[in-house]
DNA sequence: AATACGGGGAT
DNA sequence: ATCCCAGTATT
């Protein structure tokens, strides 16, 4: 992590310790890599609030890839349906089969092997690598993209965002840092009507004060 | 490089 | 009524 990024990372981590969404069920300690992978798939284009209700019943009913493969397809689909993008039910089934066939039911640590799994793209692979295995990278989703583009003044669709996100990830706290960016972007640096007023990053944010979104 | 998938909450 | 959400697979 370059020292020049500390005006970003330090206040962000401090904010996270105080105001982060620490109660989200997939963040509980002792979640297995498989359980984290399931959470990430359910969270694709889906709000944390929506997933939080369905998550515990899901991983309780299907605690392993074996349980997914053994279960009736329509039953899994019924649990995904309220979240939308119900084809993810099929993703999870196929992914679970691949986990059994290729990795003897375990979640691989390598994010490129992770991304070979059905329903697991670059983002989800990185996310699992960070939260399950502590890899020193970032995962750029909608929230992180918006936050970094605003703070550093980068174009929203710039490839530089992903590069920068990796560079500034603190090697010893990559998971907390990612959660911190997600929570901060969801609660303060929101898509519409960001709370720039009492933003703890305000002094150094390129876009501070221009309350219109889409900071570039 | 576009497009389909999607229900639910916020504005 | 429209926008948005911890994206990915498929044209």
Short mmCIF file of C-alpha atoms (C1' of nucleotides) in Angstrom, two decimals:
data_model
loop_
_atom_site.label_atom_id
_atom_site.label_comp_id
_atom_site.label_asym_id
_atom_site.label_seq_id
_atom_site.Cartn_x
_atom_site.Cartn_y
_atom_site.Cartn_z
CA UNK A 1 0.00 0.00 0.00
CA UNK A 2 1.57 3.29 -1.06
CA UNK A 3 1.76 5.83 1.76
CA UNK A 4 0.12 8.37 -0.54
CA UNK A 5 -3.17 6.50 -0.27
CA UNK A 6 -3.36 6.74 3.51
CA UNK A 7 -5.67 9.79 3.42
CA UNK A 8 -8.10 7.33 1.84
CA UNK A 9 -7.47 4.06 3.65
CA UNK A 10 -6.91 5.32 7.18
CA UNK A 11 -10.12 7.30 7.69
CA UNK A 12 -12.03 4.64 5.80
CA UNK A 13 -10.89 1.86 8.10
CA UNK A 14 -11.55 4.04 11.12
CA UNK A 15 -15.08 4.75 9.88
CA UNK A 16 -15.60 1.04 9.24
CA UNK A 17 -14.71 -0.01 12.76
CA UNK A 18 -17.34 2.30 14.10
CA UNK A 19 -20.08 2.25 11.48
CA UNK A 20 -19.53 -0.83 9.33
CA UNK A 21 -22.24 -3.41 8.78
CA UNK A 22 -20.59 -5.91 11.08
CA UNK A 23 -23.78 -7.88 11.67
CA UNK A 24 -24.19 -9.21 8.15
CA UNK A 25 -24.46 -12.98 8.51
CA UNK A 26 -21.84 -13.94 5.92
CA UNK A 27 -19.28 -11.88 7.80
CA UNK A 28 -19.57 -13.96 10.93
CA UNK A 29 -16.28 -15.53 11.86
CA UNK A 30 -15.92 -19.17 10.96
CA UNK A 31 -17.88 -18.91 7.76
CA UNK A 32 -16.42 -21.53 5.47
CA UNK A 33 -15.01 -20.62 2.06
CA UNK A 34 -18.00 -22.39 0.55
CA UNK A 35 -20.39 -20.27 2.61
CA UNK A 36 -18.57 -17.13 1.53
CA UNK A 37 -18.80 -18.17 -2.09
CA UNK A 38 -22.54 -18.69 -1.76
CA UNK A 39 -22.90 -15.25 -0.20
CA UNK A 40 -21.03 -13.63 -3.06
CA UNK A 41 -23.20 -15.28 -5.68
CA UNK A 42 -26.38 -14.28 -3.88
CA UNK A 43 -25.07 -10.72 -3.61
CA UNK A 44 -24.51 -10.30 -7.35
CA UNK A 45 -26.56 -7.26 -8.38
CA UNK A 46 -28.57 -7.73 -5.21
CA UNK A 47 -28.66 -5.54 -2.12
CA UNK A 48 -27.17 -6.80 1.12
CA UNK A 49 -30.48 -6.06 2.81
CA UNK A 50 -32.30 -8.43 0.48
CA UNK A 51 -29.76 -11.23 0.81
CA UNK A 52 -29.44 -11.07 4.58
CA UNK A 53 -32.83 -12.67 5.13
CA UNK A 54 -32.38 -15.55 2.72
CA UNK A 55 -28.76 -16.33 3.46
CA UNK A 56 -28.82 -18.23 6.74
CA UNK A 57 -31.72 -20.50 5.70
CA UNK A 58 -29.91 -21.21 2.45
CA UNK A 59 -26.54 -22.24 3.86
CA UNK A 60 -28.27 -24.10 6.68
CA UNK A 61 -30.23 -26.15 4.16
CA UNK A 62 -27.24 -26.53 1.80
CA UNK A 63 -24.11 -26.43 3.95
CA UNK A 64 -21.87 -28.07 1.32
CA UNK A 65 -21.63 -28.57 -2.44
CA UNK A 66 -22.76 -32.16 -1.83
CA UNK A 67 -25.98 -30.88 -0.26
CA UNK A 68 -26.62 -28.62 -3.26
CA UNK A 69 -26.14 -31.44 -5.73
CA UNK A 70 -28.37 -33.76 -3.73
CA UNK A 71 -31.22 -31.24 -3.45
CA UNK A 72 -34.18 -30.86 -5.85
CA UNK A 73 -33.60 -28.07 -8.36
CA UNK A 74 -36.98 -26.43 -7.92
CA UNK A 75 -36.44 -26.20 -4.20
CA UNK A 76 -33.21 -24.26 -4.70
CA UNK A 77 -34.89 -22.07 -7.26
CA UNK A 78 -37.67 -21.21 -4.83
CA UNK A 79 -35.11 -19.87 -2.40
CA UNK A 80 -33.42 -17.69 -5.01
CA UNK A 81 -36.58 -16.38 -6.65
CA UNK A 82 -37.33 -13.61 -4.11
CA UNK A 83 -33.86 -12.19 -4.76
CA UNK A 84 -34.28 -11.98 -8.51
CA UNK A 85 -31.88 -13.28 -11.17
CA UNK A 86 -33.15 -16.76 -10.44
CA UNK A 87 -30.85 -18.38 -12.96
CA UNK A 88 -28.32 -18.17 -10.13
CA UNK A 89 -29.99 -21.28 -8.76
CA UNK A 90 -28.66 -23.14 -11.78
CA UNK A 91 -25.30 -21.40 -11.41
CA UNK A 92 -24.97 -22.69 -7.87
CA UNK A 93 -25.96 -26.20 -8.86
CA UNK A 94 -23.51 -26.36 -11.72
CA UNK A 95 -20.78 -24.70 -9.67
CA UNK A 96 -21.26 -27.22 -6.90
CA UNK A 97 -20.89 -30.07 -9.37
CA UNK A 98 -17.68 -28.52 -10.65
CA UNK A 99 -16.35 -28.14 -7.12
CA UNK A 100 -16.91 -31.85 -6.53
CA UNK A 101 -15.49 -32.91 -9.88
CA UNK A 102 -12.44 -30.64 -9.99
CA UNK A 103 -11.61 -29.80 -6.41
CA UNK A 104 -13.02 -32.67 -4.37
CA UNK A 105 -15.65 -30.38 -2.94
CA UNK A 106 -13.24 -27.75 -1.64
CA UNK A 107 -13.02 -24.11 -2.66
CA UNK A 108 -9.77 -23.42 -4.54
CA UNK A 109 -7.61 -20.57 -3.25
CA UNK A 110 -6.48 -19.45 -6.69
CA UNK A 111 -8.74 -16.75 -8.03
CA UNK A 112 -8.21 -17.88 -11.61
CA UNK A 113 -9.41 -21.36 -10.72
CA UNK A 114 -12.30 -19.76 -8.86
CA UNK A 115 -13.26 -17.80 -11.94
CA UNK A 116 -13.51 -21.06 -13.91
CA UNK A 117 -16.52 -22.01 -11.83
CA UNK A 118 -19.94 -21.39 -13.32
CA UNK A 119 -21.49 -18.20 -12.03
CA UNK A 120 -18.15 -17.02 -10.67
CA UNK A 121 -16.63 -14.15 -12.61
CA UNK A 122 -13.64 -11.95 -11.96
CA UNK A 123 -15.35 -9.99 -9.21
CA UNK A 124 -16.71 -12.93 -7.25
CA UNK A 125 -13.43 -14.81 -7.60
CA UNK A 126 -11.49 -11.90 -6.16
CA UNK A 127 -13.99 -11.38 -3.42
CA UNK A 128 -13.73 -14.99 -2.26
CA UNK A 129 -9.93 -14.88 -2.51
CA UNK A 130 -9.88 -11.85 -0.25
CA UNK A 131 -12.46 -12.81 2.35
CA UNK A 132 -11.88 -16.53 2.52
CA UNK A 133 -8.12 -16.62 2.02
CA UNK A 134 -6.87 -13.14 2.81
CA UNK A 135 -5.32 -12.53 -0.57
CA UNK A 136 -3.86 -9.04 -0.93
CA UNK A 137 -6.04 -7.74 -3.75
CA UNK A 138 -9.30 -5.84 -4.13
CA UNK A 139 -12.56 -6.60 -5.91
CA UNK A 140 -14.18 -3.74 -7.78
CA UNK A 141 -17.94 -3.79 -7.76
CA UNK A 142 -20.48 -1.02 -8.31
CA UNK A 143 -19.80 0.51 -4.90
CA UNK A 144 -16.03 0.42 -5.02
CA UNK A 145 -16.04 1.78 -8.55
CA UNK A 146 -18.16 4.74 -7.52
CA UNK A 147 -16.20 5.48 -4.36
CA UNK A 148 -12.76 5.34 -5.95
CA UNK A 149 -13.81 7.25 -9.04
CA UNK A 150 -15.15 10.05 -6.89
CA UNK A 151 -12.34 10.24 -4.36
CA UNK A 152 -9.45 10.02 -6.81
CA UNK A 153 -11.21 11.74 -9.71
CA UNK A 154 -11.05 8.84 -12.16
CA UNK A 155 -13.48 8.07 -14.92
CA UNK A 156 -16.11 5.62 -13.80
CA UNK A 157 -15.27 3.12 -16.53
CA UNK A 158 -11.52 3.50 -16.23
CA UNK A 159 -9.37 0.40 -15.96
CA UNK A 160 -7.17 2.40 -13.63
CA UNK A 161 -9.73 1.96 -10.87
CA UNK A 162 -9.08 -1.76 -10.57
CA UNK A 163 -5.32 -1.25 -10.65
CA UNK A 164 -5.50 1.42 -7.99
CA UNK A 165 -7.87 -0.64 -5.85
CA UNK A 166 -5.31 -3.46 -5.79
CA UNK A 167 -2.44 -1.13 -5.01
CA UNK A 168 -4.06 0.56 -2.05
CA UNK A 169 -5.34 -2.63 -0.39
CA UNK A 170 -3.55 -2.95 2.96
CA UNK A 171 -1.80 -6.31 2.87
CA UNK A 172 -2.71 -7.23 6.43
CA UNK A 173 -6.33 -6.06 6.26
CA UNK A 174 -7.47 -6.62 2.69
CA UNK A 175 -10.78 -8.13 3.80
CA UNK A 176 -11.65 -5.34 6.22
CA UNK A 177 -10.61 -2.79 3.64
CA UNK A 178 -12.95 -4.26 1.05
CA UNK A 179 -15.83 -4.41 3.49
CA UNK A 180 -15.05 -0.85 4.51
CA UNK A 181 -15.28 0.42 0.95
CA UNK A 182 -18.52 -1.48 0.36
CA UNK A 183 -20.17 -0.24 3.53
CA UNK A 184 -19.00 3.31 3.14
CA UNK A 185 -20.22 3.47 -0.45
CA UNK A 186 -23.55 1.93 0.50
CA UNK A 187 -24.18 4.19 3.50
CA UNK A 188 -22.34 7.50 2.87
CA UNK A 189 -20.90 7.74 -0.63
CA UNK A 190 -24.17 6.59 -2.13
CA UNK A 191 -25.08 6.61 -5.76
CA UNK A 192 -27.73 9.26 -5.30
CA UNK A 193 -27.48 12.02 -2.69
CA UNK A 194 -24.11 11.17 -1.16
CA UNK A 195 -23.62 12.64 2.28
CA UNK A 196 -20.68 14.86 1.47
CA UNK A 197 -21.60 17.14 4.35
CA UNK A 198 -19.89 15.31 7.18
CA UNK A 199 -17.85 12.88 5.12
CA UNK A 200 -14.75 11.67 6.97
CA UNK A 201 -12.88 11.60 3.66
CA UNK A 202 -14.10 15.02 2.59
CA UNK A 203 -10.89 16.98 3.00
CA UNK A 204 -9.05 14.90 0.43
CA UNK A 205 -11.85 13.84 -1.88
CA UNK A 206 -11.59 15.31 -5.35
CA UNK A 207 -15.36 15.39 -5.74
CA UNK A 208 -16.36 16.59 -2.30
CA UNK A 209 -19.28 18.97 -2.24
CA UNK A 210 -20.50 18.45 -5.76
CA UNK A 211 -23.50 16.60 -4.53
CA UNK A 212 -24.50 15.48 -7.98
CA UNK A 213 -23.43 11.92 -8.56
CA UNK A 214 -21.30 10.58 -11.36
CA UNK A 215 -18.21 12.38 -10.23
CA UNK A 216 -15.55 12.04 -12.87
"C1'" DA B 1 -19.57 -5.05 -27.54
"C1'" DA B 2 -24.40 -5.58 -26.36
"C1'" DT B 3 -27.90 -7.78 -24.09
"C1'" DA B 4 -30.83 -10.66 -20.87
"C1'" DC B 5 -31.57 -11.74 -16.42
"C1'" DG B 6 -35.17 -9.82 -11.98
"C1'" DG B 7 -37.49 -8.95 -7.64
"C1'" DG B 8 -37.68 -5.39 -4.20
"C1'" DG B 9 -36.67 -1.05 -2.08
"C1'" DA B 10 -35.86 4.00 -2.56
"C1'" DT B 11 -36.98 8.33 -4.75
"C1'" DA C 1 -42.49 5.62 -13.27
"C1'" DT C 2 -37.58 5.21 -12.81
"C1'" DC C 3 -33.28 4.09 -10.76
"C1'" DC C 4 -30.43 1.07 -8.33
"C1'" DC C 5 -28.50 -3.08 -6.39
"C1'" DA C 6 -21.28 -7.10 -3.52
"C1'" DG C 7 -22.23 -9.33 -11.95
"C1'" DT C 8 -22.20 -13.12 -15.14
"C1'" DA C 9 -23.26 -15.85 -19.13
"C1'" DT C 10 -24.65 -15.68 -23.46
"C1'" DT C 11 -25.30 -13.89 -28.00
#
